[in-house]
Amino acid sequence: MIISQQKPFETILASLGESRSVFIVGCAKCATVCKSGGEEEVWQMQEALTSAGREVTGSIIIDEACHMLRVSRDLRGKQQMVDDADALLVMACGAGIQSVSAAVKNKTVAALDSLFLGNIKRFGHFEQKCSLCGECILTETAGICPVTACPKGLLNGPCGGMDEGHCETDPEAECAWAQIFSRITETGSSMNLTETVPPKNYAKILKPGKLKLSK
């Protein structure tokens, strides 16, 4: 899921600028789980904007704000409220914000910062596990991604800064490669650790990415 957090309210007001009337868009998926753009947060934002002298023409929580066709359809159901707004304040990730922007002619304002693709460890605690590098090597690294878990993204073992299994960038963090070696030992993997992993092929993550499934 995409981990996001709200921008400071002062930043949001500054981004709205001279827009006096606002329609708020939230997301029922990632932003709801992160408590950055769900029903509760949309209601709180409406209260805050009203107290700041802005008119809120309406709001909507879209099931998946990154789904472009769904966003377009759902906003058409609120057409008058959208038309009455000088700007749409979108409480969703960057993908959701752009879905809204593509569907309307109004000014679109981002209320959230998208941080990373994350796993849920427990409620309110998220960890980045994947960097979307386009070339997964998890099979070769015992299910632990060194591209993400290692601050340096090292593909061939620990650096000289490792100290007793901990990372030099954070003494409390376990070295990614120490974790990989430990996992190999636990699982009895037959991985050949003497082989050198070639440099990543970054051509596989050319932007913007596209994927069209064949029928």
Short mmCIF file of C-alpha atoms in Angstrom, two decimals:
data_model
loop_
_atom_site.label_atom_id
_atom_site.label_comp_id
_atom_site.label_asym_id
_atom_site.label_seq_id
_atom_site.Cartn_x
_atom_site.Cartn_y
_atom_site.Cartn_z
CA MET A 1 0.00 0.00 0.00
CA ILE A 2 1.04 3.61 -0.49
CA ILE A 3 1.98 5.24 2.80
CA SER A 4 1.05 8.92 3.01
CA GLN A 5 0.75 11.69 5.57
CA GLN A 6 -1.06 15.00 5.63
CA LYS A 7 0.75 18.17 4.73
CA PRO A 8 0.71 20.87 7.43
CA PHE A 9 -2.61 22.70 7.39
CA GLU A 10 -0.84 26.02 6.81
CA THR A 11 0.75 24.54 3.67
CA ILE A 12 -2.63 23.36 2.44
CA LEU A 13 -4.17 26.80 2.96
CA ALA A 14 -1.27 28.41 1.12
CA SER A 15 -1.73 25.97 -1.78
CA LEU A 16 -5.44 26.78 -1.96
CA GLY A 17 -4.47 30.42 -2.36
CA GLU A 18 -7.42 32.56 -3.41
CA SER A 19 -9.75 29.55 -3.78
CA ARG A 20 -12.60 30.30 -1.40
CA SER A 21 -14.77 27.25 -2.09
CA VAL A 22 -13.41 23.71 -1.83
CA PHE A 23 -14.61 20.20 -2.63
CA ILE A 24 -12.77 17.48 -0.68
CA VAL A 25 -11.85 14.07 -2.08
CA GLY A 26 -10.72 11.22 0.19
CA CYS A 27 -9.66 7.63 -0.49
CA ALA A 28 -11.19 4.54 1.13
CA LYS A 29 -8.07 2.42 0.61
CA CYS A 30 -4.49 3.38 1.49
CA ALA A 31 -5.18 6.87 2.82
CA THR A 32 -7.89 5.50 5.12
CA VAL A 33 -5.55 2.89 6.59
CA CYS A 34 -2.83 5.53 7.07
CA LYS A 35 -5.40 7.83 8.68
CA SER A 36 -4.40 10.58 6.28
CA GLY A 37 -7.44 10.75 4.01
CA GLY A 38 -10.30 8.58 5.19
CA GLU A 39 -13.79 9.54 6.33
CA GLU A 40 -12.64 10.85 9.71
CA GLU A 41 -9.81 12.91 8.22
CA VAL A 42 -12.05 14.36 5.51
CA TRP A 43 -14.55 15.45 8.17
CA GLN A 44 -11.75 17.01 10.24
CA MET A 45 -10.44 18.80 7.17
CA GLN A 46 -13.90 20.14 6.40
CA GLU A 47 -14.15 21.52 9.95
CA ALA A 48 -10.70 23.08 9.73
CA LEU A 49 -11.38 24.71 6.36
CA THR A 50 -14.69 26.08 7.52
CA SER A 51 -13.04 27.56 10.62
CA ALA A 52 -10.45 29.13 8.32
CA GLY A 53 -13.17 30.92 6.37
CA ARG A 54 -13.37 28.59 3.35
CA GLU A 55 -16.62 27.19 2.02
CA VAL A 56 -16.75 23.43 1.60
CA THR A 57 -19.17 22.61 -1.21
CA GLY A 58 -19.11 18.89 -0.51
CA SER A 59 -16.94 15.83 -0.17
CA ILE A 60 -16.59 12.25 -1.34
CA ILE A 61 -14.63 9.17 -0.26
CA ILE A 62 -13.70 7.27 -3.41
CA ASP A 63 -13.20 3.54 -3.03
CA GLU A 64 -9.92 3.60 -4.97
CA ALA A 65 -8.71 7.08 -5.81
CA CYS A 66 -6.04 5.65 -8.12
CA HIS A 67 -8.73 4.09 -10.33
CA MET A 68 -9.15 6.74 -13.02
CA LEU A 69 -12.47 5.57 -14.46
CA ARG A 70 -14.01 5.17 -11.00
CA VAL A 71 -12.84 8.63 -9.96
CA SER A 72 -14.34 10.18 -13.08
CA ARG A 73 -17.63 8.34 -12.57
CA ASP A 74 -17.91 9.15 -8.85
CA LEU A 75 -17.12 12.83 -9.35
CA ARG A 76 -19.82 13.07 -12.04
CA GLY A 77 -22.25 11.95 -9.35
CA LYS A 78 -21.28 15.07 -7.38
CA GLN A 79 -21.09 17.30 -10.45
CA GLN A 80 -22.86 20.34 -9.04
CA MET A 81 -20.78 20.35 -5.85
CA VAL A 82 -17.62 19.98 -7.94
CA ASP A 83 -18.67 22.79 -10.27
CA ASP A 84 -19.38 25.06 -7.31
CA ALA A 85 -15.85 24.62 -5.99
CA ASP A 86 -12.91 26.81 -6.93
CA ALA A 87 -10.58 23.93 -6.07
CA LEU A 88 -10.60 20.24 -5.26
CA LEU A 89 -8.56 19.26 -2.21
CA VAL A 90 -7.45 15.65 -2.67
CA MET A 91 -6.59 13.58 0.39
CA ALA A 92 -5.04 10.66 -1.47
CA CYS A 93 -1.65 9.53 -2.72
CA GLY A 94 0.01 11.06 -5.75
CA ALA A 95 -1.69 8.56 -8.05
CA GLY A 96 -5.10 9.48 -6.65
CA ILE A 97 -4.40 13.18 -6.92
CA GLN A 98 -3.57 12.78 -10.59
CA SER A 99 -6.70 10.70 -11.20
CA VAL A 100 -8.76 13.58 -9.87
CA SER A 101 -6.78 16.18 -11.78
CA ALA A 102 -7.38 14.28 -15.03
CA ALA A 103 -11.12 14.10 -14.37
CA VAL A 104 -11.91 17.77 -13.64
CA LYS A 105 -11.06 21.24 -14.90
CA ASN A 106 -10.92 22.75 -11.41
CA LYS A 107 -7.72 23.57 -9.62
CA THR A 108 -6.49 20.41 -7.86
CA VAL A 109 -4.60 20.69 -4.57
CA ALA A 110 -2.63 17.90 -2.89
CA ALA A 111 -3.39 17.52 0.81
CA LEU A 112 -1.01 14.60 1.36
CA ASP A 113 2.61 13.68 0.80
CA SER A 114 3.18 10.18 -0.60
CA LEU A 115 6.05 8.60 1.35
CA PHE A 116 6.68 5.03 0.22
CA LEU A 117 5.25 1.64 -0.72
CA GLY A 118 4.86 0.01 2.67
CA ASN A 119 3.87 -3.05 4.62
CA ILE A 120 1.61 -2.89 7.65
CA LYS A 121 3.46 -4.19 10.70
CA ARG A 122 0.60 -3.40 13.02
CA PHE A 123 -2.04 -0.69 13.23
CA GLY A 124 -0.40 2.68 12.67
CA HIS A 125 3.06 1.18 12.10
CA PHE A 126 4.28 0.95 8.50
CA GLU A 127 7.59 -0.21 7.06
CA GLN A 128 9.03 0.10 3.57
CA LYS A 129 9.88 -3.31 2.17
CA CYS A 130 9.93 -2.75 -1.60
CA SER A 131 11.40 -0.01 -3.81
CA LEU A 132 9.55 -1.01 -7.00
CA CYS A 133 12.90 -1.45 -8.75
CA GLY A 134 11.47 -3.49 -11.62
CA GLU A 135 13.86 -6.42 -11.17
CA CYS A 136 13.06 -8.49 -8.08
CA ILE A 137 15.93 -10.47 -6.55
CA LEU A 138 14.09 -11.70 -3.44
CA THR A 139 14.58 -15.33 -4.46
CA GLU A 140 18.33 -14.80 -4.42
CA THR A 141 18.34 -12.91 -1.10
CA ALA A 142 16.17 -15.19 1.05
CA GLY A 143 13.09 -13.00 0.78
CA ILE A 144 14.74 -9.83 2.12
CA CYS A 145 15.24 -6.93 -0.28
CA PRO A 146 18.71 -5.35 0.05
CA VAL A 147 17.76 -2.61 -2.42
CA THR A 148 15.29 -1.33 0.18
CA ALA A 149 16.49 -2.69 3.53
CA CYS A 150 20.07 -1.47 2.97
CA PRO A 151 20.36 2.35 2.98
CA LYS A 152 23.06 1.99 0.31
CA GLY A 153 21.13 -0.57 -1.73
CA LEU A 154 24.10 -2.94 -1.77
CA LEU A 155 23.58 -6.11 -3.82
CA ASN A 156 26.71 -8.01 -2.79
CA GLY A 157 27.00 -8.26 0.93
CA PRO A 158 27.58 -5.82 3.79
CA CYS A 159 29.75 -2.72 3.56
CA GLY A 160 32.73 -1.91 5.75
CA GLY A 161 30.53 0.22 7.96
CA MET A 162 28.66 -2.72 9.48
CA ASP A 163 29.41 -3.06 13.18
CA GLU A 164 28.45 -6.26 14.98
CA GLY A 165 25.56 -6.80 12.60
CA HIS A 166 24.23 -3.25 12.79
CA CYS A 167 24.09 -0.52 10.13
CA GLU A 168 26.40 2.48 10.36
CA THR A 169 23.55 4.81 9.36
CA ASP A 170 21.49 3.75 12.37
CA PRO A 171 23.14 1.83 15.24
CA GLU A 172 19.74 0.44 16.26
CA ALA A 173 19.02 -0.97 12.79
CA GLU A 174 20.17 -4.45 11.86
CA CYS A 175 22.30 -4.64 8.72
CA ALA A 176 20.22 -5.86 5.79
CA TRP A 177 22.87 -8.37 4.80
CA ALA A 178 23.15 -9.63 8.36
CA GLN A 179 19.42 -10.30 8.15
CA ILE A 180 19.86 -12.07 4.82
CA PHE A 181 22.67 -14.31 6.14
CA SER A 182 20.61 -15.13 9.22
CA ARG A 183 17.58 -16.03 7.10
CA ILE A 184 19.72 -18.26 4.88
CA THR A 185 20.97 -20.11 7.96
CA GLU A 186 17.48 -20.49 9.39
CA THR A 187 15.95 -21.80 6.18
CA GLY A 188 18.88 -24.00 5.18
CA SER A 189 19.01 -22.31 1.81
CA SER A 190 21.58 -23.56 -0.70
CA MET A 191 22.25 -20.07 -2.06
CA ASN A 192 25.71 -19.56 -3.48
CA LEU A 193 26.96 -16.52 -1.61
CA THR A 194 30.21 -16.48 -3.53
CA GLU A 195 28.47 -15.46 -6.75
CA THR A 196 28.54 -11.77 -7.62
CA VAL A 197 25.18 -10.19 -8.33
CA PRO A 198 25.41 -8.06 -11.50
CA PRO A 199 24.39 -4.37 -11.42
CA LYS A 200 20.66 -3.76 -11.61
CA ASN A 201 19.13 -3.07 -14.99
CA TYR A 202 17.53 0.29 -14.29
CA ALA A 203 16.11 0.35 -17.82
CA LYS A 204 13.34 -1.81 -16.39
CA ILE A 205 12.02 1.11 -14.36
CA LEU A 206 11.89 3.75 -17.06
CA LYS A 207 9.30 6.39 -16.17
CA PRO A 208 6.43 6.69 -16.60
CA GLY A 209 5.75 2.99 -16.14
CA LYS A 210 2.98 1.26 -18.08
CA LEU A 211 1.57 -2.25 -18.09
CA LYS A 212 -1.26 -3.51 -20.25
CA LEU A 213 -2.46 -7.03 -19.52
CA SER A 214 -3.16 -9.20 -22.54
CA LYS A 215 -6.63 -10.72 -22.70
#
